[in-house]
Structure formats: structure tokens, C-alpha cells
Amino acid sequence: MRALLDVILLVLQLYVWVLIIAAVLSWLIAFNVVNPYNQVVRTITEIVFRITEPVLAPIRSILPSLGGIDLSPMVLILLIFFIERVIGLYIYPYVF
């Protein structure tokens, strides 16, 4: 059972990194640092946004509009950290 919890924690950590990559990539595209018409950039962007958008869209619908600032990745990262903490402190020590 601990192995399953380890896999869950690892997947959550990887998802946090994907969220950070998505945020940085959106900034790079918004400030014209990378060319969104490049095939490699377009492929990476599409993969990252297909992974993150299904989870971020409901959070965006709940959060109020703050103009051009999107806080949904930060809210999701904090939620993931909370879940990891609950698993690490309350579930993991009591599993045999």
C-alpha cells in the first residue's frame, strides 16, 4: 500500500511541474519570446495545455476575474501541496 501512496505522491509532484511549465510557457508566448507558430513549440504547448486545462477550467470558473492575472495554477498547486501533506502526515504513517 505504501508503494501506491508513493506513486500517488510522485504523480502529484510531476503534475506540479507540468503546471509550472504551462505557466512559464504561457508567459513566453504572451511576451513573444517563443514563436507559437513553430511546430515544436505548438506541439509542446498543446500537450501541456491538454494535460492542465481540464483541471484548471473549473477553478477558473470559481475564481473572480482579476483582469489579466490567472491565479488558477497557484490555487491548484496549493491544493496539491495540501493533498500531499495530508497523505504524508495522516495516511502514510498508518499504512502497513
XYZ file of C-alpha atoms in Angstrom:
96
model
C 0.000 0.000 0.000
C 2.918 2.341 0.666
C 4.105 1.797 -2.870
C 0.746 3.015 -4.167
C 0.950 6.111 -1.963
C 4.494 6.728 -3.229
C 3.232 6.574 -6.813
C 0.389 8.982 -5.999
C 2.816 11.423 -4.395
C 5.149 11.164 -7.386
C 2.319 11.812 -9.855
C 1.232 14.838 -7.842
C 4.779 16.231 -7.880
C 5.052 15.688 -11.636
C 1.727 17.455 -12.144
C 3.010 20.451 -10.175
C 5.966 20.656 -12.557
C 3.638 20.442 -15.565
C 1.602 23.305 -14.118
C 4.744 25.403 -13.693
C 5.820 24.605 -17.256
C 2.382 25.595 -18.542
C 2.504 28.927 -16.701
C 6.004 29.758 -17.933
C 5.151 28.689 -21.455
C 2.063 30.908 -21.496
C 4.197 33.852 -20.341
C 6.797 33.172 -23.023
C 4.100 33.081 -25.685
C 2.385 36.215 -24.328
C 5.624 38.221 -24.380
C 6.623 36.900 -27.844
C 9.762 35.191 -26.579
C 8.895 31.960 -28.363
C 7.147 31.665 -31.681
C 3.769 29.932 -31.245
C 3.742 29.098 -34.972
C 6.813 26.888 -34.608
C 5.731 23.238 -34.885
C 7.770 22.061 -31.865
C 6.507 24.879 -29.651
C 2.946 24.296 -30.822
C 3.178 20.570 -30.056
C 4.627 21.126 -26.581
C 2.047 23.810 -25.840
C -0.813 21.618 -26.968
C 0.349 18.655 -24.876
C 0.858 20.761 -21.749
C -2.452 22.576 -22.079
C -4.385 19.367 -22.764
C -2.988 17.969 -19.521
C -3.677 21.052 -17.401
C -6.839 22.653 -18.814
C -9.372 20.025 -17.652
C -8.319 20.679 -14.055
C -7.768 24.439 -14.307
C -11.037 25.304 -16.084
C -13.334 24.564 -13.097
C -11.022 26.552 -10.808
C -11.108 29.495 -13.233
C -14.903 29.446 -13.207
C -14.927 29.733 -9.404
C -12.251 32.426 -9.026
C -13.200 36.052 -9.620
C -11.775 37.837 -12.643
C -8.624 39.780 -11.824
C -8.014 41.254 -15.250
C -5.055 39.629 -16.947
C -3.881 37.698 -13.895
C -4.700 33.990 -13.755
C -4.376 32.602 -10.247
C -5.820 29.170 -11.006
C -2.413 27.405 -11.348
C -1.346 28.783 -7.962
C -4.611 27.659 -6.350
C -4.201 24.192 -7.838
C -0.562 23.953 -6.721
C -1.571 24.914 -3.174
C -4.343 22.313 -3.274
C -1.870 19.661 -4.452
C 0.559 20.617 -1.652
C -2.306 20.265 0.831
C -3.184 16.801 -0.513
C 0.463 15.736 -0.350
C 0.694 16.968 3.226
C -2.459 15.081 4.241
C -1.147 11.901 2.644
C 2.274 12.313 4.229
C 1.102 13.141 7.734
C -2.175 11.286 8.190
C -2.309 8.376 5.754
C 1.264 7.247 5.061
C 2.369 6.568 8.691
C -0.633 4.325 9.387
C -0.371 2.121 6.289
C 1.415 -1.197 6.668
